[in-house]
mmCIF file of C-alpha atoms in Angstrom:
data_model
loop_
_atom_site.group_PDB
_atom_site.id
_atom_site.type_symbol
_atom_site.label_atom_id
_atom_site.label_comp_id
_atom_site.label_asym_id
_atom_site.label_seq_id
_atom_site.Cartn_x
_atom_site.Cartn_y
_atom_site.Cartn_z
ATOM 1 C CA UNK A 1 145.355 206.815 210.582
ATOM 2 C CA UNK A 2 142.779 209.547 210.113
ATOM 3 C CA UNK A 3 144.184 210.633 206.748
ATOM 4 C CA UNK A 4 143.977 207.048 205.482
ATOM 5 C CA UNK A 5 140.312 206.776 206.422
ATOM 6 C CA UNK A 6 139.704 210.248 204.956
ATOM 7 C CA UNK A 7 141.278 209.198 201.636
ATOM 8 C CA UNK A 8 139.305 205.933 201.560
ATOM 9 C CA UNK A 9 136.092 207.781 202.405
ATOM 10 C CA UNK A 10 136.746 210.372 199.716
ATOM 11 C CA UNK A 11 137.325 207.644 197.116
ATOM 12 C CA UNK A 12 134.085 205.873 198.120
ATOM 13 C CA UNK A 13 132.186 209.176 197.866
ATOM 14 C CA UNK A 14 133.704 209.873 194.427
ATOM 15 C CA UNK A 15 132.800 206.348 193.347
ATOM 16 C CA UNK A 16 129.154 206.882 194.329
ATOM 17 C CA UNK A 17 128.982 210.284 192.608
ATOM 18 C CA UNK A 18 130.673 209.160 189.404
ATOM 19 C CA UNK A 19 128.644 205.956 189.077
ATOM 20 C CA UNK A 20 125.430 207.906 189.720
ATOM 21 C CA UNK A 21 126.236 210.644 187.174
ATOM 22 C CA UNK A 22 128.183 208.822 184.455
ATOM 23 C CA UNK A 23 125.988 206.147 182.904
ATOM 24 C CA UNK A 24 128.958 204.651 181.023
ATOM 25 C CA UNK A 25 130.879 203.814 184.201
ATOM 26 C CA UNK A 26 129.982 200.742 186.223
ATOM 27 C CA UNK A 27 131.225 199.960 189.730
ATOM 28 C CA UNK A 28 133.711 197.414 188.351
ATOM 29 C CA UNK A 29 135.014 199.992 185.835
ATOM 30 C CA UNK A 30 135.513 202.655 188.506
ATOM 31 C CA UNK A 31 138.279 200.707 190.256
ATOM 32 C CA UNK A 32 140.107 200.281 186.930
ATOM 33 C CA UNK A 33 140.252 204.037 186.255
ATOM 34 C CA UNK A 34 143.738 205.507 186.161
ATOM 35 C CA UNK A 35 144.201 208.140 188.846
ATOM 36 C CA UNK A 36 144.545 210.888 186.231
ATOM 37 C CA UNK A 37 141.221 209.831 184.666
ATOM 38 C CA UNK A 38 139.516 209.972 188.067
ATOM 39 C CA UNK A 39 140.922 213.456 188.742
ATOM 40 C CA UNK A 40 139.789 214.660 185.321
ATOM 41 C CA UNK A 41 136.285 213.217 185.784
ATOM 42 C CA UNK A 42 136.023 214.831 189.212
ATOM 43 C CA UNK A 43 137.048 218.244 187.870
ATOM 44 C CA UNK A 44 134.562 217.987 184.991
ATOM 45 C CA UNK A 45 131.747 217.012 187.364
ATOM 46 C CA UNK A 46 132.706 219.867 189.649
ATOM 47 C CA UNK A 47 132.666 222.287 186.716
ATOM 48 C CA UNK A 48 129.175 221.190 185.685
ATOM 49 C CA UNK A 49 127.693 221.142 189.180
ATOM 50 C CA UNK A 50 129.274 224.131 190.964
ATOM 51 C CA UNK A 51 130.669 226.226 188.145
ATOM 52 C CA UNK A 52 133.458 226.194 185.601
ATOM 53 C CA UNK A 53 135.413 229.133 187.009
ATOM 54 C CA UNK A 54 137.322 228.911 190.285
ATOM 55 C CA UNK A 55 139.214 231.833 191.773
ATOM 56 C CA UNK A 56 142.263 231.700 194.009
ATOM 57 C CA UNK A 57 145.089 233.909 195.243
ATOM 58 C CA UNK A 58 148.795 233.262 195.123
ATOM 59 C CA UNK A 59 151.947 235.100 196.061
ATOM 60 C CA UNK A 60 154.195 235.625 193.049
ATOM 61 C CA UNK A 61 157.587 234.032 193.797
ATOM 62 C CA UNK A 62 159.352 236.762 191.778
ATOM 63 C CA UNK A 63 157.694 239.954 193.033
ATOM 64 C CA UNK A 64 156.067 238.738 196.300
ATOM 65 C CA UNK A 65 152.836 240.480 195.307
ATOM 66 C CA UNK A 66 149.434 238.848 195.784
ATOM 67 C CA UNK A 67 147.890 237.785 192.492
ATOM 68 C CA UNK A 68 144.211 236.922 191.965
ATOM 69 C CA UNK A 69 143.651 234.277 189.298
ATOM 70 C CA UNK A 70 140.646 232.539 187.857
ATOM 71 C CA UNK A 71 140.860 229.032 186.438
ATOM 72 C CA UNK A 72 138.315 227.866 183.920
ATOM 73 C CA UNK A 73 137.948 224.152 184.631
ATOM 74 C CA UNK A 74 136.659 223.545 181.097
ATOM 75 C CA UNK A 75 139.665 225.225 179.418
ATOM 76 C CA UNK A 76 142.640 225.501 181.754
ATOM 77 C CA UNK A 77 142.803 221.865 182.884
ATOM 78 C CA UNK A 78 144.870 219.611 180.620
ATOM 79 C CA UNK A 79 145.665 215.930 180.769
ATOM 80 C CA UNK A 80 149.434 215.789 180.402
ATOM 81 C CA UNK A 81 150.117 212.542 178.530
ATOM 82 C CA UNK A 82 153.704 211.732 179.260
ATOM 83 C CA UNK A 83 155.532 209.079 177.357
ATOM 84 C CA UNK A 84 156.382 207.068 180.395
ATOM 85 C CA UNK A 85 158.067 203.766 179.692
ATOM 86 C CA UNK A 86 156.440 201.185 181.931
ATOM 87 C CA UNK A 87 159.431 198.843 181.524
ATOM 88 C CA UNK A 88 162.238 199.598 183.928
ATOM 89 C CA UNK A 89 165.585 197.925 183.441
ATOM 90 C CA UNK A 90 166.887 197.277 186.943
ATOM 91 C CA UNK A 91 169.969 195.314 185.900
ATOM 92 C CA UNK A 92 171.308 193.411 182.891
ATOM 93 C CA UNK A 93 169.111 190.458 183.813
ATOM 94 C CA UNK A 94 166.116 192.136 185.452
ATOM 95 C CA UNK A 95 163.263 194.137 183.931
ATOM 96 C CA UNK A 96 160.192 195.348 185.837
ATOM 97 C CA UNK A 97 156.913 196.068 184.051
ATOM 98 C CA UNK A 98 154.492 198.469 185.756
ATOM 99 C CA UNK A 99 150.956 199.676 185.203
ATOM 100 C CA UNK A 100 149.840 203.241 185.885
ATOM 101 C CA UNK A 101 148.206 203.462 189.319
ATOM 102 C CA UNK A 102 144.449 202.956 189.418
ATOM 103 C CA UNK A 103 141.697 203.708 191.904
ATOM 104 C CA UNK A 104 141.971 200.093 193.057
ATOM 105 C CA UNK A 105 145.647 200.683 193.924
ATOM 106 C CA UNK A 106 144.659 203.675 196.053
ATOM 107 C CA UNK A 107 141.891 201.720 197.778
ATOM 108 C CA UNK A 108 144.264 198.834 198.509
ATOM 109 C CA UNK A 109 147.011 201.071 199.916
ATOM 110 C CA UNK A 110 145.480 204.412 200.928
ATOM 111 C CA UNK A 111 148.441 205.174 203.203
ATOM 112 C CA UNK A 112 151.009 204.818 200.395
ATOM 113 C CA UNK A 113 152.450 208.250 201.092
ATOM 114 C CA UNK A 114 152.468 208.104 204.894
ATOM 115 C CA UNK A 115 153.774 204.659 205.890
ATOM 116 C CA UNK A 116 156.606 202.476 204.698
ATOM 117 C CA UNK A 117 154.335 199.418 204.438
ATOM 118 C CA UNK A 118 151.779 201.410 202.429
ATOM 119 C CA UNK A 119 154.530 202.645 200.103
ATOM 120 C CA UNK A 120 155.779 199.117 199.353
ATOM 121 C CA UNK A 121 152.239 197.763 198.980
ATOM 122 C CA UNK A 122 151.375 200.529 196.496
ATOM 123 C CA UNK A 123 154.445 199.818 194.363
ATOM 124 C CA UNK A 124 153.850 196.044 194.566
ATOM 125 C CA UNK A 125 150.231 196.495 193.440
ATOM 126 C CA UNK A 126 151.367 198.481 190.393
ATOM 127 C CA UNK A 127 154.023 195.911 189.440
ATOM 128 C CA UNK A 128 152.691 193.662 186.653
ATOM 129 C CA UNK A 129 155.692 191.527 185.722
ATOM 130 C CA UNK A 130 159.200 190.691 186.806
ATOM 131 C CA UNK A 131 161.269 189.573 183.819
ATOM 132 C CA UNK A 132 164.635 187.884 183.684
ATOM 133 C CA UNK A 133 166.381 186.253 180.739
ATOM 134 C CA UNK A 134 165.095 182.893 181.950
ATOM 135 C CA UNK A 135 161.487 183.681 182.862
ATOM 136 C CA UNK A 136 158.622 186.133 182.981
ATOM 137 C CA UNK A 137 156.848 186.158 186.332
ATOM 138 C CA UNK A 138 153.317 187.578 186.337
ATOM 139 C CA UNK A 139 152.873 189.272 189.710
ATOM 140 C CA UNK A 140 149.213 188.181 189.869
ATOM 141 C CA UNK A 141 150.424 184.567 190.050
ATOM 142 C CA UNK A 142 152.370 185.039 193.301
ATOM 143 C CA UNK A 143 151.282 186.327 196.685
ATOM 144 C CA UNK A 144 151.281 190.076 197.247
ATOM 145 C CA UNK A 145 153.636 189.514 200.195
ATOM 146 C CA UNK A 146 156.207 187.933 197.851
ATOM 147 C CA UNK A 147 155.987 190.968 195.556
ATOM 148 C CA UNK A 148 156.310 193.346 198.530
ATOM 149 C CA UNK A 149 159.373 191.432 199.746
ATOM 150 C CA UNK A 150 160.872 191.659 196.241
ATOM 151 C CA UNK A 151 160.303 195.441 196.146
ATOM 152 C CA UNK A 152 161.777 195.849 199.644
ATOM 153 C CA UNK A 153 164.960 194.132 198.451
ATOM 154 C CA UNK A 154 165.562 196.622 195.630
ATOM 155 C CA UNK A 155 168.531 198.936 196.143
ATOM 156 C CA UNK A 156 167.952 202.655 196.662
ATOM 157 C CA UNK A 157 169.178 203.310 193.092
ATOM 158 C CA UNK A 158 166.689 200.745 191.769
ATOM 159 C CA UNK A 159 163.874 202.298 193.838
ATOM 160 C CA UNK A 160 164.814 205.685 192.328
ATOM 161 C CA UNK A 161 164.311 204.184 188.855
ATOM 162 C CA UNK A 162 160.882 202.931 189.927
ATOM 163 C CA UNK A 163 159.977 206.333 191.367
ATOM 164 C CA UNK A 164 160.988 207.971 188.069
ATOM 165 C CA UNK A 165 158.252 205.893 186.418
ATOM 166 C CA UNK A 166 155.656 207.242 188.858
ATOM 167 C CA UNK A 167 156.907 210.815 188.402
ATOM 168 C CA UNK A 168 156.361 210.538 184.646
ATOM 169 C CA UNK A 169 152.881 209.029 184.487
ATOM 170 C CA UNK A 170 149.875 210.856 183.044
ATOM 171 C CA UNK A 171 148.898 213.833 185.216
ATOM 172 C CA UNK A 172 146.374 216.633 185.323
ATOM 173 C CA UNK A 173 148.118 219.930 184.665
ATOM 174 C CA UNK A 174 147.042 223.524 185.159
ATOM 175 C CA UNK A 175 149.039 226.333 183.566
ATOM 176 C CA UNK A 176 147.804 229.876 184.112
ATOM 177 C CA UNK A 177 149.492 233.042 182.904
ATOM 178 C CA UNK A 178 149.414 236.335 184.787
ATOM 179 C CA UNK A 179 151.058 239.736 184.569
ATOM 180 C CA UNK A 180 152.820 241.267 187.566
ATOM 181 C CA UNK A 181 152.957 244.961 188.447
ATOM 182 C CA UNK A 182 156.350 245.254 186.707
ATOM 183 C CA UNK A 183 154.609 244.372 183.410
ATOM 184 C CA UNK A 184 156.222 240.951 183.017
ATOM 185 C CA UNK A 185 154.025 238.072 181.936
ATOM 186 C CA UNK A 186 154.602 235.018 184.109
ATOM 187 C CA UNK A 187 152.938 231.673 184.596
ATOM 188 C CA UNK A 188 152.085 229.279 187.371
ATOM 189 C CA UNK A 189 151.947 225.562 186.808
ATOM 190 C CA UNK A 190 150.439 222.823 188.917
ATOM 191 C CA UNK A 191 150.510 219.094 188.347
ATOM 192 C CA UNK A 192 147.880 217.146 190.225
ATOM 193 C CA UNK A 193 148.363 213.610 191.365
ATOM 194 C CA UNK A 194 146.804 211.904 194.275
#
């Protein structure tokens, strides 16, 4: 799909920019970056190249008035380190161990949010181990199709537990306070994840 090729193209462009501007990051390191690290790097590069302050308008959900805000990319952007447990107990005899998504995961399954196959591939690529009382199976030692089939056979409740992990990974967060015409100080919050 067009959005898949757009996402892949955007990631390739970011890779070229980041490798060219960040001497500490090699091509092999780029694919290992967590998504939140990539977003943070991009915002810092943007701040240095175009400007640190970005303006935007929003409609206050409480008063319906238009509010003009300015975000300082060097001060208002925070990396929200959540204490996400990467071990998910699926049943008494089954534990799944995940890694936070990386650029490589996005490149491998760029349509993770638009197709069922992409969704299962993305989850399978983030799954590191499947543990039972009898054995620990490293997902790198079996075919990706076997891991996808395993994920597809999880119940909806088990998938919800997996999705909770992804909802609680490290994210870029923007919190900006503003005052409405009624004199009340309010805030707007945005969590960024690809």
